[in-house]
Short mmCIF file of C-alpha atoms and ligand atoms in Angstrom, two decimals:
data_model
loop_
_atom_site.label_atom_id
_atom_site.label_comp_id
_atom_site.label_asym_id
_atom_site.label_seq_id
_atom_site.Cartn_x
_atom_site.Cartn_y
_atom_site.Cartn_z
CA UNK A 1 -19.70 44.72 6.58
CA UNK A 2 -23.34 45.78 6.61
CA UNK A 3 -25.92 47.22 4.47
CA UNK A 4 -24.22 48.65 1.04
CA UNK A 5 -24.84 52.23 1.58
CA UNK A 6 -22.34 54.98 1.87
CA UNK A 7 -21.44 56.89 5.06
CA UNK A 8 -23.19 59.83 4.76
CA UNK A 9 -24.44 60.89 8.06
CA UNK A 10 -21.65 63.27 9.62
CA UNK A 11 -20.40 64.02 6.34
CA UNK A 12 -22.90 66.73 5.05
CA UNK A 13 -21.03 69.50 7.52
CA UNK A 14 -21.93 73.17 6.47
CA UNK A 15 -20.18 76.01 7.60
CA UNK A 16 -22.28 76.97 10.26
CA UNK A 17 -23.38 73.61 11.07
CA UNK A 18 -26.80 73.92 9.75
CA UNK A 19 -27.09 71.13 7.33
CA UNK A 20 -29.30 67.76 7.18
CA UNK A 21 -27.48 66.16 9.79
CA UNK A 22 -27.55 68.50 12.69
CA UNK A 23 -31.21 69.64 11.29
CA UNK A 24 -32.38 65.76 11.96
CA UNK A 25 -30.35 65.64 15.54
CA UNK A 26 -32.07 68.71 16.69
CA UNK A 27 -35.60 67.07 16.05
CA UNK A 28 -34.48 63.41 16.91
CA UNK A 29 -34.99 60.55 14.75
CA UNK A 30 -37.11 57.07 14.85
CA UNK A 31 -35.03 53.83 15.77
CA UNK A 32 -35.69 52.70 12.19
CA UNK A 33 -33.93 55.66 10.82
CA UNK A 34 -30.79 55.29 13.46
CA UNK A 35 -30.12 51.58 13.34
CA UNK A 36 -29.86 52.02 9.13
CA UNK A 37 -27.79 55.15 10.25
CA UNK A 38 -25.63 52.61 12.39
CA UNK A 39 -25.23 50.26 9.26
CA UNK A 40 -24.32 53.43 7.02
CA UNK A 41 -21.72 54.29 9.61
CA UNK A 42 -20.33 50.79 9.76
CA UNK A 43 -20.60 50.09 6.20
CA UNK A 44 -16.75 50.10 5.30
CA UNK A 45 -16.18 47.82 8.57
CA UNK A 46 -14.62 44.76 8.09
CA UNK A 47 -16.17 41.42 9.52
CA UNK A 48 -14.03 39.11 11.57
CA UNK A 49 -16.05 36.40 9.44
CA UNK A 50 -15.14 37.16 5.97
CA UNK A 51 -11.16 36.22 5.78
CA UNK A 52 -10.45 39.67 5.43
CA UNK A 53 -8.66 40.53 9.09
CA UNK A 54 -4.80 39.34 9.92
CA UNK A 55 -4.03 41.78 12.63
CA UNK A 56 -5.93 41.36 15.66
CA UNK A 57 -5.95 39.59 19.05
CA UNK A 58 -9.75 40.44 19.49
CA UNK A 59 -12.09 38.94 18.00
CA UNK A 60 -15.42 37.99 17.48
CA UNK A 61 -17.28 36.85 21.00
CA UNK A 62 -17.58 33.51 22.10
CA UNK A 63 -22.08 32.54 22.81
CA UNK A 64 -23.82 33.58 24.61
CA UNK A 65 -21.43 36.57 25.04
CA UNK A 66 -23.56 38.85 23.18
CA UNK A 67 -27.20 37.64 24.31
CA UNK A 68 -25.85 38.20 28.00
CA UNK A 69 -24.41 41.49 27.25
CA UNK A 70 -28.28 43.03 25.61
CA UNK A 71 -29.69 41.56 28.83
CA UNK A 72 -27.50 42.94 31.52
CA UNK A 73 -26.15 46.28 29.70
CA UNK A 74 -27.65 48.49 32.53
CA UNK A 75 -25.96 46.58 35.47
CA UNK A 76 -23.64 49.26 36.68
CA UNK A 77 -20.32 47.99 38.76
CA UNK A 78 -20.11 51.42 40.34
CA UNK A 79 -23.07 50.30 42.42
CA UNK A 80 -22.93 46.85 44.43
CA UNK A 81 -25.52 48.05 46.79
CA UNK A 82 -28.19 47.76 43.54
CA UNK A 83 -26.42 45.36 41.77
CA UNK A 84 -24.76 43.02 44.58
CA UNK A 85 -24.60 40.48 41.85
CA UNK A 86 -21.62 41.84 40.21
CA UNK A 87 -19.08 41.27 43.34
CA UNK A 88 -20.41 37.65 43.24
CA UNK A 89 -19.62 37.63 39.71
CA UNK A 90 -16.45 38.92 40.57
CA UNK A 91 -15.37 36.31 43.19
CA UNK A 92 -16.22 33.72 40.55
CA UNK A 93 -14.96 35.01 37.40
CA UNK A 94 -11.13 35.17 39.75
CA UNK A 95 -11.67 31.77 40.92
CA UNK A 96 -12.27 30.39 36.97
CA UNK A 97 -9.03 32.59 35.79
CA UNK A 98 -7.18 31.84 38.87
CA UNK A 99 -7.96 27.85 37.85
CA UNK A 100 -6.79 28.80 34.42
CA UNK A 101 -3.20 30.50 35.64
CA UNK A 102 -2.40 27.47 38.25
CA UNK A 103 -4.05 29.33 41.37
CA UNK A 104 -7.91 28.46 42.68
CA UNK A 105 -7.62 30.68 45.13
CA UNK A 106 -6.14 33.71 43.81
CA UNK A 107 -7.85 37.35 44.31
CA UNK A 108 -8.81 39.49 41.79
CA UNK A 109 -9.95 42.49 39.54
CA UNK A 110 -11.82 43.55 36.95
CA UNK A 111 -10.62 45.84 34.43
CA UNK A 112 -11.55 47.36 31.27
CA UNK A 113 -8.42 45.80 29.72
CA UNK A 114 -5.00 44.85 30.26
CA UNK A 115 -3.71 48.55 30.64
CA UNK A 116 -6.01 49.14 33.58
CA UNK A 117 -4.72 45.85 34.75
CA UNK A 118 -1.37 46.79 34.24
CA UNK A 119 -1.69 50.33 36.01
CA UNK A 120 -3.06 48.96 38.81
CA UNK A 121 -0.18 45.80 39.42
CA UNK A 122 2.66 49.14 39.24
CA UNK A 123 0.29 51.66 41.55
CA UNK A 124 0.15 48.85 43.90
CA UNK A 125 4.19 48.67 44.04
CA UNK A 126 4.24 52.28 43.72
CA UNK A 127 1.98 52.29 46.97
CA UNK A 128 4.02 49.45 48.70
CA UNK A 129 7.55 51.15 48.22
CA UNK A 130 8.90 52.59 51.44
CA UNK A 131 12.68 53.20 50.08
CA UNK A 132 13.01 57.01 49.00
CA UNK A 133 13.02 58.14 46.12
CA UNK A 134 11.00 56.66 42.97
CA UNK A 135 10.54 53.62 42.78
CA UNK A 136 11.75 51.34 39.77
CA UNK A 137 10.14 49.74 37.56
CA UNK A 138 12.03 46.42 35.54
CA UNK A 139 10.68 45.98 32.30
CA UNK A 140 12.03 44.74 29.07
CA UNK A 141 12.12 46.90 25.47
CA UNK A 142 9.17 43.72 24.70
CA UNK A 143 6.78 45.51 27.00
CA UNK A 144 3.68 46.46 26.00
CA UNK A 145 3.20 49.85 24.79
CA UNK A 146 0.39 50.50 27.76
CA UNK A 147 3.34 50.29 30.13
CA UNK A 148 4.78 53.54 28.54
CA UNK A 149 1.33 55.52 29.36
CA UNK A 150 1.79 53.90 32.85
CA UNK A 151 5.11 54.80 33.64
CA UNK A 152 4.91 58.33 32.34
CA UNK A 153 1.37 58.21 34.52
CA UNK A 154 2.68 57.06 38.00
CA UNK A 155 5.39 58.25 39.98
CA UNK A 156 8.23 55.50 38.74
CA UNK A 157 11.57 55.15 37.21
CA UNK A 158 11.90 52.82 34.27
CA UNK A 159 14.67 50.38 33.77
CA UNK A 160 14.74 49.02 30.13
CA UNK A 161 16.55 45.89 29.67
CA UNK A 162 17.05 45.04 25.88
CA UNK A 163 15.76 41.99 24.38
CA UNK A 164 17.16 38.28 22.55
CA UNK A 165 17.31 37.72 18.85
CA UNK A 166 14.22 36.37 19.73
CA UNK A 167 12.56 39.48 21.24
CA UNK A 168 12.55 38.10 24.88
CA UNK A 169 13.88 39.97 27.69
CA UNK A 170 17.56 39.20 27.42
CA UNK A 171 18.40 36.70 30.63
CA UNK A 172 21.63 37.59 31.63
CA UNK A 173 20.96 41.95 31.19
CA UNK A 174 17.36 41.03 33.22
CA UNK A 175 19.44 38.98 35.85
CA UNK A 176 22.19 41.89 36.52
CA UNK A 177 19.20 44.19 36.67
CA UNK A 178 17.28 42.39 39.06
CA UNK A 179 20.45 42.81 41.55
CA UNK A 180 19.84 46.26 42.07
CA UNK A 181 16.05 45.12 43.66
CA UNK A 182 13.80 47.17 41.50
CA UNK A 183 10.04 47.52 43.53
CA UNK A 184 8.62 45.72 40.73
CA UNK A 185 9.62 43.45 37.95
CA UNK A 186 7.13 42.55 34.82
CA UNK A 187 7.54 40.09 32.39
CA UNK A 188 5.25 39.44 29.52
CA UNK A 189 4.07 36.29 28.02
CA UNK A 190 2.99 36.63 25.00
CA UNK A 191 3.52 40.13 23.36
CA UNK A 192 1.59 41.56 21.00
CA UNK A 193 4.54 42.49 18.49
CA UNK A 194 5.64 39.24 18.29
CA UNK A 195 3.98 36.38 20.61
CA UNK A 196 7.29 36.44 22.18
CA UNK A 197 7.16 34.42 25.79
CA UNK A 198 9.52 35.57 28.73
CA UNK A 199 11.69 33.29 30.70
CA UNK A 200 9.26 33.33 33.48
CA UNK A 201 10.64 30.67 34.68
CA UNK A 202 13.80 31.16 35.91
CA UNK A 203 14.16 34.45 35.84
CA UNK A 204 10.99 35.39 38.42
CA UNK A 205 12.57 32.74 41.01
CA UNK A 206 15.70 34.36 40.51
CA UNK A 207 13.44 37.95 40.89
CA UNK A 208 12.30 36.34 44.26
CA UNK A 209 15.84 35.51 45.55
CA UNK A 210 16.60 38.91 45.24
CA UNK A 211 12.97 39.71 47.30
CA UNK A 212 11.89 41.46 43.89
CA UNK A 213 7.87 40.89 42.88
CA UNK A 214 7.47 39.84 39.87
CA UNK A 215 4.22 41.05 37.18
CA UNK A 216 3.50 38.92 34.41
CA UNK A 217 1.70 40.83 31.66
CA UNK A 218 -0.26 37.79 30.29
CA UNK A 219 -2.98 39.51 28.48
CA UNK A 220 -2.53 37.70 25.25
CA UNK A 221 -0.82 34.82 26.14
CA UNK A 222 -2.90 34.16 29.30
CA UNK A 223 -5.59 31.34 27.37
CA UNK A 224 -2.82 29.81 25.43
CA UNK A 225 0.51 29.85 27.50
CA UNK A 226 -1.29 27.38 30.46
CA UNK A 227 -1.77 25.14 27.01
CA UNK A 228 1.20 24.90 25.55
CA UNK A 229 3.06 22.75 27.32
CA UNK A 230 0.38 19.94 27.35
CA UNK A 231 -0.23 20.50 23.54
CA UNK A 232 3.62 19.94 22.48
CA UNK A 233 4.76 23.30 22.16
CA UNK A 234 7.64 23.64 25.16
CA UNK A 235 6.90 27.23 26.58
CA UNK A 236 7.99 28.18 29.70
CA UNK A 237 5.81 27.53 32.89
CA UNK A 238 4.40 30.97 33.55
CA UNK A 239 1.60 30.18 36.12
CA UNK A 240 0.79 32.40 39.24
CA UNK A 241 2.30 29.44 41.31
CA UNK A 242 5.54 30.36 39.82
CA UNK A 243 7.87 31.31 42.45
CA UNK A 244 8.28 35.23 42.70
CA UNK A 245 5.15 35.84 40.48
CA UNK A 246 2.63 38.25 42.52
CA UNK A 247 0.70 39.38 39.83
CA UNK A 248 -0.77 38.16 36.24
CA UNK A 249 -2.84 40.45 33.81
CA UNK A 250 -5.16 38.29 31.53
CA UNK A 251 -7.62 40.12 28.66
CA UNK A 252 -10.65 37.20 28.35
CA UNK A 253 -11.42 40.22 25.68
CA UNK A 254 -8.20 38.84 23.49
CA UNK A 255 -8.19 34.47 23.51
CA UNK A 256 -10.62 34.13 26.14
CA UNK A 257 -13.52 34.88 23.75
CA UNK A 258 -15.18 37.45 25.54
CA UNK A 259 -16.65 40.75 24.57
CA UNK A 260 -14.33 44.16 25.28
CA UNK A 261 -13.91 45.27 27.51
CA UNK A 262 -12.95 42.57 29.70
CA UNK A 263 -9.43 42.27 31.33
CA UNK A 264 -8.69 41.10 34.87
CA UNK A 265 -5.50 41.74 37.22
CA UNK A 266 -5.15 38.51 39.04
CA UNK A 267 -2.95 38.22 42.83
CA UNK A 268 -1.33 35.09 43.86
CA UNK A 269 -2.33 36.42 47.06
CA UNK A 270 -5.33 38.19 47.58
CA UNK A 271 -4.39 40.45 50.33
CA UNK A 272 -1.65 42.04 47.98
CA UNK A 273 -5.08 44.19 46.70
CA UNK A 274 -4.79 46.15 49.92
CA UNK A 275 -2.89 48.82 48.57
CA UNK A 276 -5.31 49.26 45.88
CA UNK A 277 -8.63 49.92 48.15
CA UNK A 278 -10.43 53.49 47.32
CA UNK A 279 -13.23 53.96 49.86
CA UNK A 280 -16.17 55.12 48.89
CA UNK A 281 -17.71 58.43 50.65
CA UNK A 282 -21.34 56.91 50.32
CA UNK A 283 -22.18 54.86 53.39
CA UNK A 284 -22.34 51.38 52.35
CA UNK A 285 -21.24 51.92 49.06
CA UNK A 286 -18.25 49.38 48.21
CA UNK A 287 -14.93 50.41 47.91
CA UNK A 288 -13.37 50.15 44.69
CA UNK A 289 -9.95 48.44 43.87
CA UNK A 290 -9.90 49.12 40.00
CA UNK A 291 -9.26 53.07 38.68
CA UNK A 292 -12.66 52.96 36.44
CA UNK A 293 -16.15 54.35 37.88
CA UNK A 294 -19.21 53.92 36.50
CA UNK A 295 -19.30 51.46 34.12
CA UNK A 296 -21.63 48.25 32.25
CA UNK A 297 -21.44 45.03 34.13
CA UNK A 298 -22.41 43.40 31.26
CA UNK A 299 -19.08 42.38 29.87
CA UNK A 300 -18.03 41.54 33.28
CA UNK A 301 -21.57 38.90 33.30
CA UNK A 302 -20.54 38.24 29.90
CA UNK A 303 -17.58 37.14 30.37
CA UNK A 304 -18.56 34.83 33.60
CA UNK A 305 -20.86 33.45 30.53
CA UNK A 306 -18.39 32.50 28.17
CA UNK A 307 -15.87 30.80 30.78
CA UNK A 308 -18.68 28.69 32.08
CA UNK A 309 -19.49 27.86 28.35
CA UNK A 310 -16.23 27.10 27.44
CA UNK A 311 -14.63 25.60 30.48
CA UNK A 312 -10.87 25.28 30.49
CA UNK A 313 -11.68 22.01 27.95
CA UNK A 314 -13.24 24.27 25.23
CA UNK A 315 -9.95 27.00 25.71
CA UNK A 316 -7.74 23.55 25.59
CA UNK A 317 -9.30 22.66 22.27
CA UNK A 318 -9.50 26.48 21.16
CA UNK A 319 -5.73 27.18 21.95
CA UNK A 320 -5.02 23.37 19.68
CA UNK A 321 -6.86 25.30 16.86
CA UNK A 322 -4.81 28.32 16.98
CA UNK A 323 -1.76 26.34 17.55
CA UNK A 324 -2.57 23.88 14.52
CA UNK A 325 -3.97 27.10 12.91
CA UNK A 326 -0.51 28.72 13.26
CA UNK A 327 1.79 26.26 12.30
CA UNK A 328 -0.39 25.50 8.93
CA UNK A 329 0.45 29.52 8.42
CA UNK A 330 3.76 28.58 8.18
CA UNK A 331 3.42 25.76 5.74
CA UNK A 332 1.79 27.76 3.71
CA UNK A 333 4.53 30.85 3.43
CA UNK A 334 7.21 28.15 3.26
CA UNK A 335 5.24 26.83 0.30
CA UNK A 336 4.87 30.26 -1.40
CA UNK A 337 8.53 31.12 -0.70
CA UNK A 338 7.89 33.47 1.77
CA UNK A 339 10.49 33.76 4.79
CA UNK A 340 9.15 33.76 8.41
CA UNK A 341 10.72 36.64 10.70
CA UNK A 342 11.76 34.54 13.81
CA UNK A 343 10.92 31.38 14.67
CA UNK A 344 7.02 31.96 16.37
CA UNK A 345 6.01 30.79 20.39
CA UNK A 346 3.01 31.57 20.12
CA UNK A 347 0.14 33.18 17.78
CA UNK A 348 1.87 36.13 15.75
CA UNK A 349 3.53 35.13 12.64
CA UNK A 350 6.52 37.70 11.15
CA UNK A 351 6.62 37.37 7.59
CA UNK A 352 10.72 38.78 6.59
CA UNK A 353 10.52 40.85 3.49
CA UNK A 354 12.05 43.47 1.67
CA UNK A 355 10.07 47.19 2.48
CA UNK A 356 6.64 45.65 4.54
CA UNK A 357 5.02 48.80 5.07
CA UNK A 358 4.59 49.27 1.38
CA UNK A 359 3.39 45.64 1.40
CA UNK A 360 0.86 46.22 4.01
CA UNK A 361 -0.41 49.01 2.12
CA UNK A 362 -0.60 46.52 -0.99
CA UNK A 363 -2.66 44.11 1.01
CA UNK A 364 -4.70 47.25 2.17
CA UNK A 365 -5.69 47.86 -1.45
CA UNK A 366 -6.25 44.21 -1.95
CA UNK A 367 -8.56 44.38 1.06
CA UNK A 368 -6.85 42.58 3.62
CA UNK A 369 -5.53 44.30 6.70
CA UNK A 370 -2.09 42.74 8.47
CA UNK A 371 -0.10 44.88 10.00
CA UNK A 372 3.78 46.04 10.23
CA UNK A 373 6.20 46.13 13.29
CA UNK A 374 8.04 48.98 12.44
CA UNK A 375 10.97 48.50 14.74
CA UNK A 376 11.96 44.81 14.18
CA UNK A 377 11.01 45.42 10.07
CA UNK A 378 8.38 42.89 9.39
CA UNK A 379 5.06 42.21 8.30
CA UNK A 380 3.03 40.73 11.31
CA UNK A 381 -0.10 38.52 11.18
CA UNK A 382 -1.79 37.07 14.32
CA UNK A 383 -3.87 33.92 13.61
CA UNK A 384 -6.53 33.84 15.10
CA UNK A 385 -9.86 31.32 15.63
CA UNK A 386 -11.97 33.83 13.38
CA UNK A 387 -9.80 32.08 10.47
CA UNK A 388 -10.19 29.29 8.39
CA UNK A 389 -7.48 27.25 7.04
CA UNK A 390 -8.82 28.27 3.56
CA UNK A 391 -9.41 32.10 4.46
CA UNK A 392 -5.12 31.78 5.80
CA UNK A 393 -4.47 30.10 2.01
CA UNK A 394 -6.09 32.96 0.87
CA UNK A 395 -4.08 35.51 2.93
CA UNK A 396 -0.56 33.67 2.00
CA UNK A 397 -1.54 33.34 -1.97
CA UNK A 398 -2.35 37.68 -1.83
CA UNK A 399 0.57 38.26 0.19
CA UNK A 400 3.34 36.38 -1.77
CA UNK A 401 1.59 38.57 -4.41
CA UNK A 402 2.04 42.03 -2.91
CA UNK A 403 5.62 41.10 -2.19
CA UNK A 404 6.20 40.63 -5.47
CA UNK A 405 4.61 43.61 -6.62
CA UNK A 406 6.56 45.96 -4.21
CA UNK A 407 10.07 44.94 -4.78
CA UNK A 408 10.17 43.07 -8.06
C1 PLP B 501 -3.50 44.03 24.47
C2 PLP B 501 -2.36 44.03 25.38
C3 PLP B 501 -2.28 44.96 26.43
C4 PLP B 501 -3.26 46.09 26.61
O1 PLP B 501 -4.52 45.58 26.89
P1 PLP B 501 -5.87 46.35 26.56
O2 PLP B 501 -6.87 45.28 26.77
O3 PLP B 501 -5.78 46.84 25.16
O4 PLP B 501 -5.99 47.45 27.55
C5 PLP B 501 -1.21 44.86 27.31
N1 PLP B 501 -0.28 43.90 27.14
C6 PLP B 501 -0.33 43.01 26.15
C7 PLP B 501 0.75 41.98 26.04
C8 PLP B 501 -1.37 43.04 25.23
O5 PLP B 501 -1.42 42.14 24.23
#
C-alpha cells in the first residue's frame, strides 16, 4: 500500500531518545511532512484492493462510509445534549438492523464491536440473576474468543458444551445442558473459525421451554444468515423472532460494509436494556446503556449511511456475491486438488492439508496473508466482497503451490 518509501520514522531510536524523530516531535511538524509520514508508516500495509488479503471479515467500507465519517468525526456520543442527533441516529440505525434480523421494532445499542456487544447481552443476565451464587453462562467450545475476556471479566460461571464434526454446538450435549437453566444461553451464527451456524432453531425454543434466554452472537453471520435461506443455501432460521432469542449481536463493521468500529447489541424487546442503564451525574446528560464513554459518532452516522445506501436489496445482492463468491472458491481447490476442511455454511473456507502453519508462512513469503486455525488443523480463508473471482484463482493457483512446497 502507499507511497514506496521505507518506515523510518520511529525507527531512528537513540539511547537517550535524542535522535531525529523525537528532535522533529519536540518542534512539531507541517501537515505535508506528517501525512507522507502516515504513508511511510503504512507503506508495508496491504490493500483490501490488490488480491493480496484471505483472512478477514472486515473490509473495505461501503460509500459514502468514509465521506460521512471526515464530516462528522467530532460528533461525540458521550454528549446527546450537543449532539442530540446521535440518539436519533440510534433509534434508526436499531429499527434498519432490527428489519434486517426479523424484528422492526426491536431496541438497541451501539457498540464499538461485537465484544462490547457481547459484554453487555451477559452483564445484563449477570444483572437480572436473582438465584445465588454465579450465574452460568451456556456457551459452546465455537464461541468467540471475546466471550473468554467476558467471562473472565464479569462475575459468571462458564459451561462449555463441545461441538459437531461440523464445529456447531453439539445438540444433544447443548440440550442436557440447557436442563440445568443456565441465566443465559448464546449461540453463534456464523463463527469466525469456521462460518459454522448454530442450531438456532430448535435448540433456543427448546432454551425457552426450559425459561432459559437465549444470545445469538451474530456478528459475522448477521448480513448473510437472514439471506441464506432465500438464496438456496438451507441455514437455520436465526432471526430475533425466533422463539427464546432475547438478544442478537451484529458487527455492520464485518458484512454490513461499514467502517470500524461499528457493532450493535440488538433486544427482541426493548425494555430488556433496563438492566443496562448507567445514569449520568450531569443533569440532563443521557444515561448510557453501552460500557464505552467518549467516543466519535461518526461511524455510528456512518454506518446509518451505508444501510440507507444499501438497503436490505443491496446486502441481498452483496450476500449472493459472497455466496457465489464462495462456492467458486471451492471449484477452484477441487480443480487444483486441494481438499476442503468441512463442508462450508457460510463465508470461511478450510483448506485440509498436511502442516498449514508452515503453509501460511509460505503464502506469507509469497505475499498473500490467509490464516491457520490452530485447533481444528487447517488453513482458513474467508471470502470476502473485496475479491474478485480472478484475484481467488490467483489465491488457489499460489496456494496449491505452497502446499506442494511444504510437504513434497
Ligand atoms: C468479530 C467477532 C466478534 C468480536 O467482534 P469485534 O467487532 O471484533 O469486537 C465476536 N463474535 C464473532 C462471531 C465475531 O466474528
Amino acid at each position: 500500500m502507499g507511497r514506496g518509501a521505507a518506515v523510518t520514522a520511529g525507527r531512528r531510536t537513540a539511547p537517550g531518545g535524542d535522535d531525529a524523530f523525537h528532535r522533529a516531535w519536540r518542534a512539531g511538524l507541517t501537515t505535508e511532512q506528517v501525512l507522507d509520514e502516515i504513508w511511510e508508516l503504512r507503506a508495508g500495509d496491504h490493500d483490501y484492493a490488490d488480491g493480496t488479503v484471505f483472512n478477514s471479515i472486515c473490509s473495505e467500507p461501503l460509500d459514502p462510509a468514509r465521506q460521512v465519517f471526515a464530516e462528522h468525526l467530532a460528533a461525540n456520543m458521550g454528549d446527546h445534549r450537543i449532539f442530540p442527533s446521535l440518539p436519533r441516529a440510534t433509534a434508526l440505525v436499531t429499527r434498519m438492523l432490527g428489519d434486517l434480523l426479523g424484528a422492526p421494532d426491536a431496541g438497541g445499542v451501539p457498540t464499538s464491536g461485537a465484544t462490547e456487544a457481547n459484554l453487555l447481552a451477559v452483564l445484563a443476565a449477570v444483572r437480572r440473576h436473582t438465584g445465588s451464587g454465579r450465574p452460568r453462562v451456556l456457551l459452546a467450545r465455537n464461541a468467540h474468543f471475546s466471550f473468554e475476556k467476558i467471562v473472565a471479566l464479569l462475575p459468571v460461571e462458564p459451561v462449555w458444551v463441545p461441538l459437531d464434526d461440523r464445529y456447531r454446538a453439539e445438540p444433544a450435549a447443548y440440550r442436557r445442558a440447557l436442563a440445568t437453566r443456565p441465566a443465559l444461553a448464546v449461540l453463534t451464527t456464523g463463527t469466525s473459525e469456521c462460518g459454522a451456524v448454530d442450531a438456532v432453531d430448535t435448540l433456543a425454543p427448546y432454551a425457552a421451554s426450559h425459561g432459559v434466554p437465549v444470545h445469538i452472537d451474530g456478528a459475522t453471520g448477521g448480513f448473510l444468515v437472514p439471506f441464506a435461506r432465500e438464496l438456496g443455501h438451507p441455514l437455520p432460521g436465526t432471526g430475533l423472532t425466533t422463539e427464546g432469542v432475547v438478544s442478537v449481536s451484529v458487527d455492520p463493521h464485518k458484512y454490513g460494509g461499514a467502517p470500524i468500529p461499528s457493532g450493535h447489541l440488538l433486544v427482541r424487546d426493548p425494555a430488556w436494556l433496563a438492566p443496562l442503564r448507567s445514569a449520568s451525574h450531569y443533569r440532563g446528560a443521557a444515561d448510557h446503556f453501552g460500557l464505552l464513554g467518549t467516543r466519535s459518532g461518526a461511524a455510528l452516522l456512518a454506518t446509518y449511511a451505508v444501510l440507507r445506501r444499501q438497503g436490505r436489496a443491496g446486502y441481498r445482492a452483496d450476500a449472493a456475491e459472497v455466496f457465489r463468491l464462495r462456492d467458486r472458491t471451492l471449484e477452484l481447490l477441487a480443480r487444483a486438488g486441494l481438499r476442503s476442511a468441512f463442508p462450508p455454511e457460510l463465508m470461511v473456507v478450510g483448506v485440509a492439508c498436511p502442516d498449514p502453519e508452515a503453509v501460511q508462512a509460505e503464502m506469507e513469503r509469497r505475499g498473500f496473508i490467509v490464516s491457520v486455525s490452530r485447533r481444528f488443523g487447517f488453513v482458513r480463508l474467508v471470502v470476502h466482497l473485496h475479491q474478485t473471482e480472478r484475484q481467488l484463482a490467483r489465491l488457489v493457483d499460489e496456494l496449491a503451490d505452497a502446499v506442494r512446497e511444504v510437504a513434497p
